Amino acid sequence: MSAWQVVRLIAGREIAERVRGRLIRILTLVTALLVVVGVALPGLIKSSSAAPVKLGLVGPSTQALAPAVTRTAGAAKLHVRAIDVADPATARDLLVSGGLDVALELTGADTAVVSVKQSLSASARAVLQAALDDVHLRSGLALAHVPLAKVLPALTPVRISETIVKPPAPDRTARTIAAIAAALLMYVSLGLYGGAVAIGVAQEKTSRTAEVLLAAVRPRQLLVGKVLGIGSVGLGQLGVAAAAGLIANAFVHSAKIPTSVILLLPAFLVCFLAGFALYAFALAAAGALVARQEELQAATLPVQLPLLIGYLLVYAAIGNPNAGWLKLLSFVPPLTATLMPARIALGHVAAWELPLAAVIMAASIYGMARLAARVYAGGMLHGGARLGWRAALRLPA
Amino acid sequence: MITTSELGAEGLEVFGLRRRFGEVVALDGVTFAARPGEIVGLVGRNGAGKTTAMRSIMGIIHPDAGEVRWRGRPLHDGARLQFGYMPEERGLYPQMPIGAQVAYFAQLHGMTAAAAGAGARHWLERLGLGERLDERLVALSHGNQQRVQLAVSLVHDPRLLVLDEPFAGLDPEAVDSLSDVLREQAAAGRAILFSSHQLELVERICRRVVIVDRGRVLADGTLRELRQRLPAELRIRVDGASDWAAALPGVRIARTDADGVVLVVEPGTDTQAILRAAQAQGPVEHFAYETGGLVDLYRQMVSG
């Protein structure tokens, strides 16, 4: 049998064992549901916050202000719906019940009362103030017998046009979210599936299954098969969750995913796969060190630490995507998986940098796989005691 | 001890295996063989080196020195696919259904999926588990789990069986069943090497016995050969007397038990004189050579 056939057999067993479990199906379903909820919710909330401000105009004199209010509201880009209300008591009831957001009552020639249920937003206050001032000014001019036509030009709002001096990168928010999501995804999936690799290896080692296996196949084939199999299950689950999220997004229109972010996805996928492979082999090595499954936590700690650091550093990277330290660190293999996507999304990455990082990662993955194989094969000799990392590195090839 | 001239070019041969783990010497020059059609029993106490020797044969451990040969040639990975191995403790996946599991290991040894499935069904049926192919290993009793382990070692039709304590924890029925399988396999021309503490069992089943202690081979041969190497033992029971033999010349007391006293007779000693001495003590109820069982042999070898 060729090495590839062996790897495929082993990977197939890992996949079958996990897919066979009912737990995994439930987990996939739950994850997909969570993603759907997470995606749909913002969309649903947004639609409610885009609702117009319900403004009650109390009394006939106030109701005459309706055109003025609409005008100033339009200028301030605030969506207002003016509703005629008979008296203050009705207004009060409507405010409490939610039928109105704000109630306005002209109490005199130059006084007015604004009623709200709990608080008045600054933008609403400004709009009302502007509307009242405008009407006040017009009536004052009329009383002073100034022809409106002459003064109208002075009354129209001054046109302001915006000039942005340092425009942000297009879709910056979306890209930031993408970078964070990629790092978070890496962290979570390694916790789940990388953990599964460690547990599986530890179980084989402590139960002597490893002995029977090694009598027939090479340790490297075993581990590659394991990582491939468990990684495939993980990828499949993520794929299901992602598909669910995208479908939900299409229905609810929560977020429009910019093309620039979609173009990032192939690079993100490569970083993810490389990072997963590196950490999975490291976790396999950790799993091969233990003599009892209870020791797994302690053994995997040295692997979990750089992963956590890599995740946390992404937040620092977002603030300064072209920093020198970030550039350097993004080539350090344990950190590449999370930092490189952040740089690709938000910073400037030169054409030569990606192939270099790829080569470094490939070499690291290869080295880690070999180490894991050595520890797996050698670790069994020390049946009773747990091997330390240093002793493991000294094992013969 | 095996001499070079006895070694054929067939089967398994192990030469001068040495292996230490830190301070502990596990193997200190172990040499023996298991030929096709032979059942060889590897006997010794815990820590004697049996498991280490077997792991060396299976390539799980690399010896510091020495050689393992198969069919006259140095052993390599490909040849190991022809071996069936059963480790001392359960080496299987607890959550995997047993039918699929046996087939999986068969495939790892190079069988096609179809042949592996058929082989798994055949062996599990043969070992009494035909009705339970879809059950997970963890749902079976210890004895049944061991049967599955045995099936894994047999399914790919191996030329050599290496079984580490295969009888441990089995009830008498299971012991008989396993013994039958091993005899059958030997009759079919397989070479079988197994280790055990149960010396009576080894005596019953094995053709050759290899006694190891502290990493060395103390004895290697058929039971008859081994018995011949030891000095004669005389068991004498005198009614009413027990401590009479202490002063006798030319003998040494090996042990005393409820059935009398066992004397080791030095060559040249007149056994009739011993008989007369016994008769002088009282009615002699038993006076015969002891045909040492393996238990006695082992005790003598290890202590002597």
XYZ file of C-alpha atoms in Angstrom:
701
model
C 0.000 0.000 0.000
C 1.292 3.446 -0.829
C 1.756 6.049 1.876
C -1.131 8.069 0.471
C -3.463 5.052 0.626
C -2.556 4.526 4.266
C -3.149 8.194 5.057
C -6.497 8.079 3.314
C -7.525 4.972 5.275
C -6.612 6.573 8.562
C -8.249 9.886 7.709
C -11.356 8.004 6.619
C -11.578 6.265 9.965
C -11.266 9.549 11.841
C -14.005 11.106 9.759
C -16.299 8.086 10.091
C -15.810 7.932 13.851
C -16.698 11.572 14.304
C -19.532 11.795 11.863
C -21.017 8.669 13.368
C -21.457 10.415 16.675
C -24.775 12.045 17.331
C -23.050 14.758 19.314
C -21.248 16.049 16.276
C -24.437 16.424 14.285
C -26.099 18.301 17.098
C -23.038 20.500 17.457
C -23.030 21.336 13.752
C -26.701 22.205 13.848
C -26.318 24.372 16.918
C -23.322 26.194 15.460
C -25.181 26.842 12.234
C -28.157 28.143 14.174
C -25.967 30.432 16.244
C -24.410 31.818 13.097
C -27.826 32.402 11.523
C -29.014 34.229 14.618
C -25.812 36.239 14.813
C -26.185 37.301 11.205
C -29.910 37.924 11.157
C -30.174 39.873 14.380
C -28.327 43.030 13.325
C -30.451 43.122 10.186
C -33.643 42.959 12.142
C -32.549 45.584 14.655
C -31.377 47.962 11.967
C -34.721 47.945 10.251
C -36.379 49.001 13.452
C -33.923 51.784 14.157
C -34.476 53.223 10.710
C -38.026 53.998 11.690
C -39.018 57.666 11.609
C -39.332 59.780 14.721
C -43.011 60.162 15.549
C -43.555 63.856 16.337
C -46.827 64.907 17.817
C -47.966 68.468 17.107
C -50.329 69.528 19.881
C -52.993 72.050 19.002
C -53.836 73.829 15.767
C -51.161 76.533 16.092
C -48.465 73.897 16.519
C -49.886 71.842 13.699
C -49.286 74.756 11.403
C -45.550 74.201 12.003
C -45.650 70.868 10.175
C -44.071 72.101 6.907
C -41.295 73.906 8.769
C -40.444 70.876 10.833
C -40.392 68.640 7.779
C -38.094 71.103 6.048
C -35.520 71.351 8.835
C -35.696 67.641 9.513
C -34.918 66.989 5.871
C -31.932 69.296 5.990
C -30.624 67.444 9.058
C -31.236 64.062 7.356
C -33.550 63.066 10.229
C -36.664 61.150 9.237
C -39.672 62.671 11.033
C -43.343 61.852 10.798
C -45.610 64.653 12.009
C -48.823 63.550 13.710
C -51.644 65.909 14.716
C -52.632 65.572 18.364
C -55.730 67.228 19.899
C -54.519 68.161 23.393
C -51.617 67.771 25.854
C -53.353 64.998 27.768
C -53.677 62.850 24.656
C -50.058 63.643 23.812
C -48.934 62.501 27.249
C -50.851 59.207 26.921
C -49.401 58.585 23.467
C -45.877 59.263 24.696
C -46.272 56.737 27.499
C -47.817 54.125 25.231
C -45.199 54.621 22.515
C -47.530 56.061 19.927
C -45.370 59.205 19.934
C -41.614 59.712 20.410
C -41.786 63.527 20.869
C -44.619 66.001 21.393
C -44.361 69.716 20.543
C -46.705 72.416 21.771
C -46.505 76.090 21.015
C -47.439 77.773 24.244
C -46.937 81.368 23.156
C -45.492 83.597 20.460
C -41.949 82.625 21.290
C -42.267 79.740 23.735
C -42.806 76.077 23.193
C -42.865 72.919 25.222
C -41.279 69.666 24.069
C -42.414 66.516 25.835
C -40.633 63.170 25.668
C -41.130 59.872 27.467
C -37.625 59.716 28.905
C -35.066 61.696 26.931
C -34.703 63.943 23.935
C -31.924 63.199 21.490
C -29.609 66.048 20.570
C -30.425 65.759 16.866
C -34.199 65.944 17.506
C -33.744 68.968 19.740
C -31.629 70.695 17.093
C -34.209 69.996 14.400
C -37.073 71.327 16.509
C -35.067 74.359 17.551
C -34.237 75.134 13.938
C -37.850 74.664 12.871
C -39.185 76.923 15.595
C -36.557 79.565 14.919
C -37.319 79.495 11.230
C -41.059 80.002 11.794
C -40.357 82.634 14.428
C -38.152 84.528 12.007
C -40.651 84.336 9.167
C -43.532 85.563 11.286
C -41.351 88.310 12.676
C -40.418 89.411 9.167
C -44.075 89.314 8.140
C -45.053 91.458 11.119
C -42.304 93.921 10.170
C -43.890 94.024 6.712
C -40.745 92.778 5.030
C -41.617 91.127 1.726
C -40.794 87.463 2.053
C -39.597 87.143 -1.524
C -36.755 89.563 -0.868
C -35.563 87.782 2.228
C -36.072 84.204 1.038
C -32.596 83.769 -0.395
C -31.217 84.714 3.034
C -33.487 82.166 4.653
C -32.423 79.187 2.599
C -29.819 77.140 4.376
C -26.186 77.660 3.505
C -25.026 74.809 1.350
C -22.121 72.870 2.911
C -20.162 70.382 0.914
C -17.825 67.867 2.580
C -14.180 67.373 1.732
C -12.461 64.357 3.269
C -8.772 65.013 3.728
C -7.592 61.454 4.587
C -10.117 58.986 3.286
C -10.076 55.616 5.078
C -9.347 52.468 3.046
C -12.474 51.353 1.290
C -14.632 49.014 3.373
C -12.320 49.425 6.337
C -14.918 48.283 8.826
C -15.738 45.181 6.854
C -12.058 44.326 6.510
C -11.424 44.829 10.206
C -14.275 42.526 11.022
C -12.926 40.001 8.542
C -9.464 40.075 10.135
C -10.883 39.620 13.624
C -13.238 36.901 12.450
C -10.371 35.009 10.810
C -8.307 35.112 14.003
C -11.248 34.159 16.173
C -12.141 31.303 13.858
C -8.572 29.985 13.989
C -8.560 30.164 17.781
C -11.910 28.452 18.220
C -11.414 25.748 15.617
C -7.999 24.824 16.987
C -9.504 24.641 20.419
C -12.125 22.231 19.140
C -10.443 20.211 16.415
C -6.856 20.639 17.469
C -8.020 19.471 20.855
C -9.663 16.471 19.229
C -6.338 15.574 17.606
C -4.539 15.746 20.956
C -7.198 13.658 22.659
C -7.246 11.074 19.887
C -3.471 10.692 19.937
C -3.390 10.477 23.736
C -6.073 7.839 23.676
C -4.204 5.733 21.129
C -1.030 6.041 23.088
C -2.417 5.270 26.516
C -4.543 2.390 25.278
C -1.758 0.624 23.351
C -3.703 0.989 20.123
C -0.636 2.852 18.953
C 1.370 -0.363 19.285
C -0.924 -2.314 17.032
C -0.984 0.542 14.551
C 2.785 1.018 14.495
C 3.205 -2.667 13.783
C 1.649 -1.963 10.390
C 2.049 1.719 9.502
C 4.546 4.517 9.998
C 3.961 7.141 12.686
C 4.061 10.012 10.228
C 1.362 8.420 8.089
C -0.744 7.945 11.197
C -0.478 11.544 12.259
C -0.983 13.061 8.837
C -4.069 10.895 8.448
C -5.341 12.002 11.820
C -4.828 15.704 11.195
C -6.318 15.404 7.730
C -9.343 13.471 8.945
C -10.149 15.615 11.938
C -9.347 18.785 10.019
C -11.764 17.760 7.291
C -14.544 17.252 9.797
C -13.799 20.668 11.268
C -13.723 22.307 7.877
C -16.978 20.621 6.979
C -18.667 21.914 10.092
C -17.350 25.410 9.515
C -18.519 25.209 5.932
C -22.008 24.277 7.028
C -22.080 27.132 9.535
C -20.711 29.609 6.987
C -23.222 28.536 4.363
C -26.027 28.920 6.872
C -24.780 32.395 7.709
C -24.577 33.455 4.084
C -28.062 32.186 3.345
C -29.418 34.016 6.374
C -27.634 37.155 5.244
C -29.142 36.897 1.795
C -32.610 36.729 3.301
C -32.280 39.429 5.917
C -29.798 41.698 4.124
C -27.961 42.329 7.369
C -24.698 43.212 5.762
C -23.527 43.771 2.289
C -20.220 41.968 1.999
C -17.931 44.155 -0.076
C -16.151 42.628 -3.040
C -12.785 43.548 -1.558
C -13.505 41.319 1.426
C -14.642 38.443 -0.792
C -11.346 38.703 -2.646
C -9.519 38.237 0.664
C -11.085 34.863 1.265
C -8.660 32.662 -0.743
C -5.690 34.146 1.116
C -7.510 33.757 4.416
C -8.285 30.141 3.643
C -4.640 29.358 2.921
C -3.517 31.036 6.150
C -6.172 29.139 8.049
C -5.203 25.760 6.621
C -1.507 26.362 7.207
C -2.050 27.554 10.754
C -4.343 24.670 11.509
C -1.853 22.114 10.192
C 0.992 23.584 12.243
C -0.921 23.693 15.491
C -2.626 20.343 14.916
C 0.725 18.575 14.581
C 2.007 20.376 17.645
C -1.045 19.242 19.571
C -0.542 15.707 18.283
C 2.972 15.801 19.708
C 1.576 17.044 23.008
C -0.961 14.229 23.031
C 1.789 11.691 22.455
C 3.657 12.897 25.523
C 1.083 12.011 28.117
C 0.768 8.754 29.978
C -2.739 9.494 31.190
C -5.437 11.615 29.645
C -5.628 13.768 32.775
C -2.188 15.132 31.908
C -3.369 16.430 28.547
C -4.213 19.923 29.769
C -0.723 20.524 31.109
C 0.957 19.047 28.049
C -0.953 21.180 25.554
C -0.398 24.443 27.423
C 2.865 25.330 25.626
C 0.955 25.057 22.364
C -2.117 26.983 23.436
C -0.084 29.931 24.657
C 1.312 31.119 21.291
C -2.111 30.577 19.779
C -3.689 32.874 22.326
C -0.949 35.446 21.847
C -1.446 35.308 18.107
C -5.133 35.956 18.562
C -4.710 38.862 20.979
C -2.058 40.521 18.848
C -4.595 40.886 16.033
C -6.324 43.619 18.011
C -3.072 45.500 18.289
C -2.474 44.914 14.588
C -5.763 46.521 13.630
C -4.707 49.813 15.136
C -1.435 49.861 13.254
C -1.455 47.441 10.354
C 1.827 48.602 8.869
C 3.881 48.640 12.048
C 7.410 47.238 11.882
C 6.937 44.792 14.739
C 3.806 43.442 13.104
C 5.593 42.874 9.833
C 8.311 40.911 11.613
C 6.008 38.894 13.802
C 3.764 37.920 10.925
C 6.587 35.706 9.658
C 6.903 33.803 12.934
C 5.123 30.531 12.137
C 2.888 30.240 15.219
C 1.737 33.826 14.665
C 1.481 33.835 10.884
C -1.951 32.256 10.826
C -3.575 35.150 12.681
C -1.317 38.118 11.943
C -0.886 37.663 8.200
C -4.642 37.816 7.482
C -4.790 41.017 9.532
C -2.003 42.524 7.474
C -3.512 41.389 4.199
C -6.878 42.861 5.144
C -5.758 46.182 6.546
C -2.151 46.861 5.703
C 0.220 46.826 2.822
C 1.767 43.479 1.978
C 4.479 43.406 -0.675
C 4.347 40.761 -3.386
C 7.420 38.873 -2.120
C 6.177 38.609 1.439
C 3.448 36.051 0.894
C 5.597 33.427 -0.871
C 8.253 33.844 1.819
C 5.740 33.346 4.590
C 4.363 30.340 2.724
C 7.795 28.737 2.490
C 8.508 29.340 6.178
C 5.138 27.880 7.128
C 5.585 24.855 4.888
C 8.981 24.109 6.404
C 7.604 24.547 9.927
C 4.654 22.259 9.259
C 6.974 19.614 7.871
C 9.295 19.907 10.860
C 6.429 19.782 13.311
C 4.979 16.707 11.627
C 8.317 14.949 11.895
C 8.676 15.889 15.547
C 5.179 14.678 16.294
C 5.918 11.368 14.574
C 9.082 10.934 16.602
C 7.321 11.679 19.849
C 4.453 9.357 18.916
C 6.767 6.474 18.146
C 9.261 7.161 20.905
C 6.844 8.291 23.571
C 5.526 4.785 24.043
C 8.727 3.507 25.556
C 8.149 5.559 28.641
C 4.811 3.955 29.393
C 4.516 4.987 33.010
C 5.977 8.438 33.201
C 5.040 11.497 31.260
C 7.642 12.701 28.823
C 8.684 16.307 29.087
C 9.025 18.345 25.909
C 12.787 18.516 26.257
C 13.140 14.752 26.611
C 10.857 14.302 23.645
C 13.048 16.475 21.450
C 15.999 14.289 22.288
C 14.322 11.087 21.117
C 16.023 9.222 18.314
C 14.512 9.610 14.882
C 20.541 -23.229 23.887
C 20.045 -22.988 20.186
C 23.178 -23.625 18.242
C 23.773 -22.043 14.892
C 23.484 -25.359 13.130
C 19.937 -25.818 14.370
C 18.711 -22.577 12.924
C 16.941 -23.048 9.631
C 16.386 -20.214 7.241
C 12.689 -20.276 7.949
C 10.575 -18.410 10.398
C 11.564 -15.929 13.015
C 15.039 -15.703 14.479
C 16.191 -13.330 17.147
C 19.928 -12.872 17.811
C 21.600 -11.205 20.730
C 19.000 -8.522 21.375
C 20.132 -5.850 23.786
C 18.135 -2.914 25.058
C 18.368 -0.574 28.007
C 15.987 2.083 29.186
C 18.142 4.472 31.132
C 19.478 2.423 34.040
C 17.250 -0.575 33.422
C 18.592 -3.427 31.303
C 15.544 -4.918 29.620
C 17.294 -7.220 27.174
C 20.800 -8.553 27.716
C 21.603 -10.703 24.701
C 18.381 -12.539 23.924
C 18.475 -15.260 21.258
C 15.691 -17.626 20.241
C 13.618 -18.706 17.269
C 10.056 -19.540 16.300
C 9.718 -21.732 13.258
C 6.701 -22.332 11.014
C 4.315 -24.815 12.574
C 5.780 -24.234 16.028
C 4.117 -22.795 19.070
C 6.800 -21.208 21.210
C 6.043 -20.124 24.761
C 7.959 -17.172 26.169
C 8.000 -17.532 29.922
C 9.289 -15.254 32.648
C 8.222 -12.985 35.439
C 7.197 -9.363 35.099
C 10.112 -7.284 33.937
C 11.981 -10.289 32.558
C 12.031 -8.799 29.081
C 9.228 -10.672 27.330
C 7.301 -7.604 26.233
C 10.458 -5.766 25.222
C 11.522 -8.719 23.113
C 8.148 -8.859 21.418
C 8.107 -5.135 20.774
C 11.541 -5.420 19.234
C 10.234 -8.077 16.900
C 7.284 -5.875 15.966
C 9.492 -2.881 15.339
C 7.875 -0.767 18.032
C 11.168 -0.576 19.863
C 14.584 -0.466 18.270
C 17.104 -2.677 20.073
C 20.474 -1.206 20.995
C 22.162 -4.263 19.518
C 21.242 -7.563 17.944
C 19.215 -8.621 14.988
C 15.808 -9.936 14.094
C 15.566 -12.118 11.020
C 12.563 -13.369 9.141
C 12.908 -16.169 6.610
C 16.630 -15.823 6.764
C 16.763 -12.123 5.999
C 16.973 -9.061 8.242
C 13.506 -7.908 9.150
C 12.128 -4.808 7.452
C 8.856 -2.940 7.691
C 7.233 -4.549 4.687
C 7.764 -8.033 6.090
C 6.093 -7.011 9.348
C 2.823 -6.730 7.523
C 2.854 -10.521 7.572
C 2.912 -10.531 11.360
C -0.115 -10.532 13.614
C 0.382 -8.738 16.917
C -1.594 -8.725 20.133
C -0.241 -6.360 22.789
C -0.486 -6.985 26.497
C -3.201 -4.426 27.086
C -6.207 -3.700 24.970
C -5.083 -1.845 21.848
C -8.325 -0.981 20.123
C -10.728 1.934 19.592
C -13.424 1.797 22.264
C -16.113 3.608 20.289
C -15.653 1.825 16.992
C -17.978 -1.054 16.025
C -16.031 -4.311 16.156
C -16.802 -5.467 12.626
C -15.577 -2.227 11.115
C -12.630 -2.170 13.475
C -11.279 -5.587 12.575
C -11.739 -4.760 8.886
C -9.899 -1.466 9.385
C -6.826 -3.146 10.815
C -6.998 -5.725 8.056
C -6.923 -2.969 5.479
C -3.959 -1.334 7.210
C -2.135 -4.602 6.633
C -2.836 -4.390 2.922
C -6.099 -6.232 2.418
C -8.691 -4.815 0.053
C -11.861 -3.419 1.579
C -13.940 -6.369 0.419
C -11.485 -9.010 1.624
C -11.065 -7.163 4.914
C -14.808 -7.125 5.513
C -15.129 -10.804 4.725
C -12.152 -11.689 6.892
C -13.500 -9.669 9.796
C -16.861 -11.409 9.581
C -15.201 -14.834 9.337
C -12.963 -14.408 12.362
C -15.514 -12.712 14.571
C -17.977 -15.488 13.815
C -15.312 -18.085 14.514
C -14.622 -16.466 17.866
C -18.296 -16.361 18.783
C -18.990 -12.685 18.105
C -20.766 -13.017 14.762
C -23.990 -11.564 16.137
C -22.341 -8.454 17.495
C -20.521 -6.974 14.532
C -22.179 -3.577 14.860
C -21.610 -3.242 18.558
C -18.948 -0.922 19.863
C -15.952 -2.462 21.557
C -16.711 -0.792 24.848
C -20.032 -2.663 25.035
C -18.266 -6.048 25.231
C -16.945 -7.903 28.238
C -13.197 -8.151 28.858
C -13.039 -11.667 27.479
C -14.921 -10.693 24.344
C -12.764 -7.632 23.846
C -9.760 -9.891 23.961
C -11.360 -12.037 21.289
C -11.704 -8.974 19.090
C -8.049 -8.190 19.708
C -7.221 -11.726 18.648
C -9.336 -11.338 15.525
C -7.377 -8.208 14.658
C -4.145 -10.170 14.886
C -5.457 -13.018 12.730
C -7.607 -11.367 10.103
C -4.887 -10.556 7.610
C -3.663 -14.145 7.496
C -0.281 -13.555 9.102
C 2.641 -15.952 8.838
C 3.810 -15.158 12.377
C 1.729 -14.497 15.457
C 3.255 -12.496 18.278
C 0.904 -12.540 21.257
C 1.720 -10.847 24.569
C -0.160 -12.527 27.419
C -3.107 -13.545 25.249
C -4.590 -15.770 27.955
C -4.582 -13.153 30.688
C -7.962 -12.828 32.343
C -9.735 -15.435 30.206
C -12.173 -17.942 31.636
C -11.447 -21.662 31.059
C -13.790 -21.854 28.097
C -12.109 -18.929 26.406
C -8.700 -20.427 27.165
C -9.694 -23.640 25.419
C -11.118 -21.745 22.505
C -7.948 -19.705 22.074
C -5.772 -22.800 22.445
C -7.730 -24.465 19.665
C -7.219 -21.505 17.392
C -3.484 -21.461 18.071
C -3.121 -25.188 17.442
C -5.066 -24.807 14.243
C -2.863 -21.960 13.073
C 0.290 -23.908 13.876
C -1.045 -26.905 11.994
C -1.566 -24.604 9.028
C 2.108 -23.721 9.081
C 2.139 -20.468 11.004
C 4.831 -19.661 13.511
C 3.435 -18.644 16.874
C 5.170 -16.883 19.719
C 3.247 -16.073 22.853
C 4.120 -15.085 26.391
C 2.344 -16.163 29.512
C 2.594 -16.529 33.259
C 0.354 -19.567 33.220
C 3.003 -22.259 33.063
C 0.599 -25.193 33.034
C -1.018 -23.697 29.984
C 2.295 -23.176 28.246
C 3.199 -26.746 29.022
C -0.026 -27.971 27.445
C 0.131 -25.989 24.246
C 3.728 -25.221 23.414
C 6.245 -27.291 21.667
C 9.165 -25.146 22.656
C 9.628 -23.010 25.701
C 11.962 -20.067 26.133
C 12.563 -19.062 29.731
C 13.779 -15.486 30.205
C 14.884 -13.757 33.338
C 16.437 -10.316 33.765
C 16.818 -9.878 30.034
C 18.615 -13.183 29.459
C 17.507 -16.512 28.086
C 17.897 -19.127 30.818
C 16.639 -22.066 28.793
C 15.366 -22.759 25.331
C 14.115 -26.058 24.029
C 11.314 -28.592 24.102
C 10.029 -29.588 27.515
C 11.706 -32.961 27.251
C 15.051 -31.391 26.379
C 14.788 -29.015 29.265
C 13.931 -31.722 31.756
C 16.928 -33.710 30.676
C 19.207 -30.829 31.528
C 18.255 -30.797 35.129
C 19.486 -33.167 37.820
C 17.169 -35.984 38.806
C 14.725 -35.344 41.609
C 13.527 -38.069 43.876
C 10.286 -37.763 45.798
C 10.061 -39.866 48.938
C 7.159 -40.031 51.354
C 7.614 -41.922 54.593
C 4.582 -42.411 56.799
C 5.119 -40.720 60.095
C 8.547 -39.237 59.420
C 9.450 -35.903 57.906
C 12.854 -34.522 58.820
C 14.851 -37.665 58.239
C 16.730 -36.819 55.055
C 18.753 -33.879 56.270
C 21.835 -35.893 57.217
C 21.921 -38.144 54.176
C 25.109 -38.016 52.119
C 25.039 -37.324 48.372
C 21.688 -35.616 48.338
C 20.336 -32.135 48.745
C 16.835 -31.324 49.891
C 15.073 -29.371 47.134
C 11.808 -28.870 48.947
C 9.449 -30.395 51.423
C 5.687 -30.382 51.074
C 2.574 -32.310 52.083
C 3.499 -35.093 49.708
C 6.870 -35.789 51.222
C 10.372 -34.596 50.518
C 12.019 -33.989 47.159
C 15.724 -34.733 47.025
C 18.194 -33.705 44.370
C 20.420 -36.709 43.838
C 24.036 -36.058 42.989
C 25.503 -38.247 40.252
C 27.104 -41.389 41.615
C 24.983 -41.529 44.751
C 23.549 -44.969 45.533
C 19.769 -44.528 45.434
C 19.237 -47.958 47.099
C 21.071 -46.653 50.138
C 18.629 -43.762 50.240
C 15.754 -46.267 50.018
C 17.114 -48.274 52.943
C 17.532 -45.090 54.969
C 13.927 -44.199 54.266
C 12.676 -47.684 55.186
C 14.507 -47.403 58.479
C 12.301 -44.416 59.332
C 9.011 -46.106 58.699
C 6.664 -47.396 55.944
C 7.684 -45.891 52.612
C 4.566 -44.806 50.788
C 6.174 -43.143 47.758
C 9.626 -43.445 46.205
C 9.852 -42.257 42.623
C 11.579 -39.806 40.277
C 9.789 -36.571 39.826
C 9.051 -35.711 36.218
C 9.407 -31.986 36.664
C 6.642 -29.871 35.274
C 7.398 -26.543 33.771
C 6.588 -24.855 37.055
C 9.347 -26.750 38.800
C 11.708 -26.325 35.915
C 11.109 -22.633 35.896
C 11.592 -22.326 39.623
C 14.819 -24.238 39.456
C 16.148 -22.257 36.541
C 15.325 -18.919 37.990
C 16.582 -19.624 41.476
C 19.562 -21.868 40.595
